[in-house]
Every structure is written in structure tokens, then in C-alpha cells.
Short mmCIF file of C-alpha atoms in Angstrom, two decimals:
data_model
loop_
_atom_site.label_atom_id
_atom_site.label_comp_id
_atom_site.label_asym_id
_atom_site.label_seq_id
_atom_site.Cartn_x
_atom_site.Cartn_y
_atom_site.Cartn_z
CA UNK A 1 110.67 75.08 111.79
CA UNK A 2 107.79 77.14 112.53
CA UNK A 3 107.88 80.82 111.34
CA UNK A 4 110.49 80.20 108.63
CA UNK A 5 109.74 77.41 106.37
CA UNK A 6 107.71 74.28 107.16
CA UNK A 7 110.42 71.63 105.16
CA UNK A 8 113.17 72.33 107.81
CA UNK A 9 111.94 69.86 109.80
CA UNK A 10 113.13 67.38 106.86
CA UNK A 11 115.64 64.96 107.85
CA UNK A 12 117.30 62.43 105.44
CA UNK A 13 116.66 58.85 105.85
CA UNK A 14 119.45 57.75 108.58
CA UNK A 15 121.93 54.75 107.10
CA UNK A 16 122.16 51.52 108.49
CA UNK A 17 125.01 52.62 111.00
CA UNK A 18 122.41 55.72 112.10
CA UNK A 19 125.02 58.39 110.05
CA UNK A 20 123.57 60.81 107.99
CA UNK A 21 125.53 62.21 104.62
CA UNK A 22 124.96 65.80 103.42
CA UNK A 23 127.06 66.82 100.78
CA UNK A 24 130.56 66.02 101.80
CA UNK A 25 129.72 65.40 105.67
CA UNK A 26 128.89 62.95 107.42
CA UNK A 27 126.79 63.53 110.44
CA UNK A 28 125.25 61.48 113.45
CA UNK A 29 121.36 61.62 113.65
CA UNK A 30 121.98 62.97 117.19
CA UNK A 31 124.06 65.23 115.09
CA UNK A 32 121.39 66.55 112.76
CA UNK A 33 118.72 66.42 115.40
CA UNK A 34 120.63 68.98 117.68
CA UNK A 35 121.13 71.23 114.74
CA UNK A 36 117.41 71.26 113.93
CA UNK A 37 116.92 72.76 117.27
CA UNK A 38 119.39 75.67 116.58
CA UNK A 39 117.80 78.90 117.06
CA UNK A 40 115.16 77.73 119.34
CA UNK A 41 112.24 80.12 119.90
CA UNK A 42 112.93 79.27 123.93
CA UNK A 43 116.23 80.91 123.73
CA UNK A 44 115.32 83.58 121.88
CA UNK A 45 111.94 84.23 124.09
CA UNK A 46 114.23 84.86 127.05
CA UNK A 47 115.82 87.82 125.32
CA UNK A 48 113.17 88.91 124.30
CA UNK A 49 112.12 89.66 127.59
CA UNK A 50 115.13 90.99 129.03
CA UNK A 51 114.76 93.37 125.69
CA UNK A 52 111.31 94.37 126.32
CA UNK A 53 112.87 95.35 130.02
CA UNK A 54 115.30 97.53 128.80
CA UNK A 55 112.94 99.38 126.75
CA UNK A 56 110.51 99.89 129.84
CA UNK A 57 113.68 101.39 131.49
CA UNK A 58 114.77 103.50 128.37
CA UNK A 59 110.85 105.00 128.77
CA UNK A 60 109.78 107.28 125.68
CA UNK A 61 112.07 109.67 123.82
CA UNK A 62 113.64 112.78 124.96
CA UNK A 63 112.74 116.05 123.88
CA UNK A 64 115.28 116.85 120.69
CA UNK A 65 117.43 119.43 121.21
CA UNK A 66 116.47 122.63 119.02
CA UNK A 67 118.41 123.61 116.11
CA UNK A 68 120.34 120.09 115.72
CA UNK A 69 119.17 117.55 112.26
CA UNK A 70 118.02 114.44 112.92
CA UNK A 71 118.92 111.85 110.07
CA UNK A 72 116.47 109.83 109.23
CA UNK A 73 116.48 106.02 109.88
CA UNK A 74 117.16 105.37 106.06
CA UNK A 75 120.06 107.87 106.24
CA UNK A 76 121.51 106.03 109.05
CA UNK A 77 120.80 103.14 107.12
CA UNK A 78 123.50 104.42 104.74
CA UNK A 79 126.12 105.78 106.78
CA UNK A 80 126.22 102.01 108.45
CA UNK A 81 126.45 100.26 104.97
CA UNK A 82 130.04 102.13 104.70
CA UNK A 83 131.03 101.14 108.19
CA UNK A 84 129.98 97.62 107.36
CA UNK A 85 132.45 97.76 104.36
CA UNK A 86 135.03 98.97 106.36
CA UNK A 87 134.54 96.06 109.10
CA UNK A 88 134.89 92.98 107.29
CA UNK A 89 136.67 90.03 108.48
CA UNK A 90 140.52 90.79 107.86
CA UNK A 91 142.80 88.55 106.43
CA UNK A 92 145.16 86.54 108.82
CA UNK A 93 148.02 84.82 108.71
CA UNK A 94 148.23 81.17 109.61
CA UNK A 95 148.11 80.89 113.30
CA UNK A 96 146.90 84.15 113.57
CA UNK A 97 143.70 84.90 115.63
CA UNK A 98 141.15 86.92 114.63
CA UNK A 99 140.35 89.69 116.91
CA UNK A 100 136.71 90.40 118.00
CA UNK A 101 135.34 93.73 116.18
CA UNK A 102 135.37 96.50 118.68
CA UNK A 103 131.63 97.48 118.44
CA UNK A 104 131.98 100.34 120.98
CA UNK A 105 134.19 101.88 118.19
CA UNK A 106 131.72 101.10 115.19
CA UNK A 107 129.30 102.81 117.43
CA UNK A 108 131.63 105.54 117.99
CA UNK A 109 132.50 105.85 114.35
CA UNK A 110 128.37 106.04 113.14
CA UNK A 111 128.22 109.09 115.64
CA UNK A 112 131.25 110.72 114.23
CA UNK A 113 130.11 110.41 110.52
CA UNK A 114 126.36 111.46 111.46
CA UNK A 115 128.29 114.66 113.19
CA UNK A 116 130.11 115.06 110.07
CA UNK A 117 127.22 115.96 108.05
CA UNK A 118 126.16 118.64 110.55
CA UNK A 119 123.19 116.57 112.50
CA UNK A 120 122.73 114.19 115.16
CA UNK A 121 121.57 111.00 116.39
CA UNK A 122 117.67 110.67 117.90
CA UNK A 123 117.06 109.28 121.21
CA UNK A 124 115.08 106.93 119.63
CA UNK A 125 117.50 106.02 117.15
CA UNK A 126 120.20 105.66 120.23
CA UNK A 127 117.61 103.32 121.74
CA UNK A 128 117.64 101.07 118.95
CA UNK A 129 121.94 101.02 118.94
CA UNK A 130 121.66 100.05 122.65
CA UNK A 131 118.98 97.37 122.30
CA UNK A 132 121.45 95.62 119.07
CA UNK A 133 124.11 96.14 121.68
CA UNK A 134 122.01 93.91 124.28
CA UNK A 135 121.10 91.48 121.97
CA UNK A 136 125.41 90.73 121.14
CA UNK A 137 126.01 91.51 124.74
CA UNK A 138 123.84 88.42 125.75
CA UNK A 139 125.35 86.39 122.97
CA UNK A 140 129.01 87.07 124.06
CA UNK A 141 128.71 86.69 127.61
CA UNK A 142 127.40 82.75 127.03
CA UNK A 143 130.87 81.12 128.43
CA UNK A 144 130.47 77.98 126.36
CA UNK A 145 130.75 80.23 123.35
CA UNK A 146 134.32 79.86 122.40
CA UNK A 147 136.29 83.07 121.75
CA UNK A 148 137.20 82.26 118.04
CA UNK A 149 133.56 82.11 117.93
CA UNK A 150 132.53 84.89 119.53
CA UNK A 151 135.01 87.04 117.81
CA UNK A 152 133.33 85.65 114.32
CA UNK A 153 130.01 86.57 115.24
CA UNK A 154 130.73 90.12 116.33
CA UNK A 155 131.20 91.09 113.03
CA UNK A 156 127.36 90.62 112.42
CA UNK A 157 126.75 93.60 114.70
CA UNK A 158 126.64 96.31 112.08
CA UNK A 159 124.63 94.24 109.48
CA UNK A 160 122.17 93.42 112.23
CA UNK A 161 122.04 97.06 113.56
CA UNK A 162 121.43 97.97 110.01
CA UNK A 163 118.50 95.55 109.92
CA UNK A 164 116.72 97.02 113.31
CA UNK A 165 116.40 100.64 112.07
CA UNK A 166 114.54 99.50 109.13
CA UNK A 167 112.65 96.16 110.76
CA UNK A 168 111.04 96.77 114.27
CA UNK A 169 109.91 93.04 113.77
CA UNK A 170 114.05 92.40 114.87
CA UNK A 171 113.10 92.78 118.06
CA UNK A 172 109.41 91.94 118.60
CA UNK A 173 109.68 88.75 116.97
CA UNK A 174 111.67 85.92 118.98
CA UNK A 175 111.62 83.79 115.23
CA UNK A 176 113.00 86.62 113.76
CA UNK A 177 115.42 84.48 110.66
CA UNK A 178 118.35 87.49 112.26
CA UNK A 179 117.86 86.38 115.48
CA UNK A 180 117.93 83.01 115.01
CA UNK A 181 120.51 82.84 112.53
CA UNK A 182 122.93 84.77 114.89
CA UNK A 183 121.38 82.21 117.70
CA UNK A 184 122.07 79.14 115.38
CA UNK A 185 125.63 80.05 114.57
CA UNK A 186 126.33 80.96 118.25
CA UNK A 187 124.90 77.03 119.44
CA UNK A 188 126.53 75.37 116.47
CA UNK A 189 130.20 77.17 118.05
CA UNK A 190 129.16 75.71 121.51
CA UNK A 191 128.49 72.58 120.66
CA UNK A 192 131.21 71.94 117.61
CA UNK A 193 133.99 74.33 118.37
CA UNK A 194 136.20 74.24 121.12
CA UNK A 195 138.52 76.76 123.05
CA UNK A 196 141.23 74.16 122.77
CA UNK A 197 141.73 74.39 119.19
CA UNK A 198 139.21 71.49 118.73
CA UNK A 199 136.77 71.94 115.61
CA UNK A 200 134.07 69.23 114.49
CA UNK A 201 132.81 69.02 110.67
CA UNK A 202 134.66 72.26 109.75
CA UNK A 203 132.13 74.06 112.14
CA UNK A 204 134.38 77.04 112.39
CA UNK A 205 134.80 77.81 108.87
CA UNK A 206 131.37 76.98 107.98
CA UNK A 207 130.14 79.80 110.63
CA UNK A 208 132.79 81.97 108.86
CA UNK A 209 131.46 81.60 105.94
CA UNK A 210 128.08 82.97 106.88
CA UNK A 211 129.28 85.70 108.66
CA UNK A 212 131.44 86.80 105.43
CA UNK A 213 128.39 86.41 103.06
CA UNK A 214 126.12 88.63 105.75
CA UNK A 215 128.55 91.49 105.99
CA UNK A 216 129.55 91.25 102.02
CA UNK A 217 125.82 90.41 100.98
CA UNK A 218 123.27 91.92 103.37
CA UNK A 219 122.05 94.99 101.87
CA UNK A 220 118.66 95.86 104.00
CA UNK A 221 117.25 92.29 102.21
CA UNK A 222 116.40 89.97 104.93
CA UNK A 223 115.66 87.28 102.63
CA UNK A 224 119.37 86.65 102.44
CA UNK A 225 119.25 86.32 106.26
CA UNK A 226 116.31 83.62 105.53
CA UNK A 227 118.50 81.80 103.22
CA UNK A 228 121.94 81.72 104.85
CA UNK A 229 119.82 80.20 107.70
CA UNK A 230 118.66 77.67 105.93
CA UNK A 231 121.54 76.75 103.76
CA UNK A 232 123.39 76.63 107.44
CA UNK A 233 121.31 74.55 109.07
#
């Protein structure tokens, strides 16, 4: 795929009954063509321009107010590596559903820690929190996306909001491996998971997986982003 690594666009020779086996699955080549166009750039060019919109609309920075801190991206950095610890994907019991992660509250809760140490939170920096907020918002408001999907995939939002204070390229660059990791996992739910209960080739937990290793793994290292991607796809 272009913009991550040339050898994704690999396929295994197809059997004599057109199935594909990787690993322990065994996949249609329809099957393994669809899921090399996970994460197109298309999809991901549309956002971008509803992104770039937004931050016409946000316009430049206002004025700080006098006699208030400012942390520094790489301080807010930290202060969202502890809320990511404190978000991970909780434990249920069997027939249990997982609950989407309320990301209005993990906003709420970076404010109240940056308040905590006696400063505030930039305009600028605010911008960036509302432009990761756009980029779920569009993601969770596909209605093919099954809930038990979407609910997985909001706990990426902190990891990923992590990412844009200290990578402007998250939202300037449409083949951004965040972007379309998070767009990969979203199409893979559409198109293998159902709202009925319904899952093909373990899709679910597979997606689960990834979102586990990015909250419990991602520390400000996109490479792992890179690499979850490809092991994924």
C-alpha cells in the first residue's frame, strides 16, 4: 500500500477452490482483496477535508489569558499517558457488553488534572482535542459500524489524541498508519461483524486485540501503530 510499505500489496497464491490460508484462517480471495483496501486513502481524503474545514472555522488562536500556565504539548503528553492507563478495556463477564468509553469525560478529566497543577489548556491545544474528537465523531456516526464495534474503537481516542499533540502529520496526512489503522479496524467491523451477534473469522476479537495492544503499548512510538496495521491486515 502506498505510504506504508510497498509488500502489502502481497497476496498468497489462491488454492484450487480460490481460498486463501493465513495462519489458522481460511479466507476467500474476495476476502483478502477487500481487506487490502482497508484504510483507503479515499476515505480518509474525505476527512481530511471536513478537518481542514473545521480548522478554517476554529481561525488562529486566542489571545492567552494573563497570569494562567500553559503546559506544554509534551506535558500534556504525560498527563494523557495516565488517563490512557486508567481507560483500558475492562473486564466483562460473559454476555456482558462492553460499554463505549465516554470521551467527553476523558476530555473532562485531562482539563481537571491540567487545573490541578495550577495551569491551563491553550486554545491551540483545545483545537487539537476537538479536531481528535471529529476524527472519532465521523467514525462513530458510520451506521454500518456495529455498536460492539464502535464501542471497541473508542478506546483508541486517548492514544490517538496523545499522538496529535506530538505529530501534526495525524492530521495533514490522509495515509497517516493512525488514521488508517483506526479506518481499517472500523471497515473490517462493517464488513465482518454484525449487530445481530454475527461475527466472521473472529473479526471481533481480532479488532480487540489491537485496540488492547494500542492503549497497553503505544507510548508516543508510531511505529507500533505501523506494525499493528500491518500485522492486522
Amino acid at each position: 500500500r502506498t505510504g506504508i510499505l510497498p509488500n502489502l500489496k502481497y497476496m498468497p497464491p489462491a488454492t484450487s477452490r480460490d481460498r486463501i490460508n493465513i495462519g489458522n484462517t481460511e479466507f476467500t480471495s474476495q476476502d483478502l482483496a477487500f481487506m487490502q483496501s482497508l484504510g483507503s486513502v479515499e476515505h480518509q481524503t474525505d476527512l481530511l477535508h471536513a478537518i481542514r474545514g473545521l480548522q478554517a472555522t476554529l481561525g488562529a488562536s486566542q489571545a492567552l489569558p494573563e497570569g494562567v500556565a500553559m503546559l506544554s504539548s509534551e506535558q500534556l503528553v504525560n498527563v494523557l499517558q495516565n488517563i490512557q492507563l486508567i481507560n483500558t478495556l475492562p473486564a466483562l463477564a460473559e454476555g456482558q457488553q462492553l460499554v463505549p468509553m465516554n470521551i467527553a469525560q476523558s476530555t473532562q478529566q485531562l482539563t481537571e488534572q491540567v487545573k490541578q497543577q495550577g495551569a491551563d489548556v491553550s486554545q491551540i491545544d483545545m483545537h487539537t482535542i476537538d479536531l481528535v474528537g471529529m476524527v472519532f465523531e465521523y467514525m462513530l456516526s458510520d451506521e454500518n459500524l456495529p455498536d460492539s464495534v464502535k464501542a471497541l474503537l473508542s478506546y483508541m481516542h486517548t492514544p490517538f489524541l496523545k499522538l496529535a499533540f506530538g505529530d501534526p502529520g495525524f492530521f495533514e496526512r490522509p495515509e497517516h498508519p493512525a488514521r488508517v489503522l483506526l479506518n481499517s479496524l472500523a471497515e473490517a467491523g462493517t464488513r465482518f461483524v454484525g449487530n445481530d451477534g454475527s461475527v466472521q473469522y473472529d473479526m471481533y476479537q481480532k479488532i480487540k486485540d489491537v485496540v488492547d495492544r494500542v492503549i497497553k503499548d503505544f507510548n508516543n512510538d508510531v511505529n507500533i501503530i505501523a506494525e499493528l496495521f500491518i500485522e492486522f491486515n
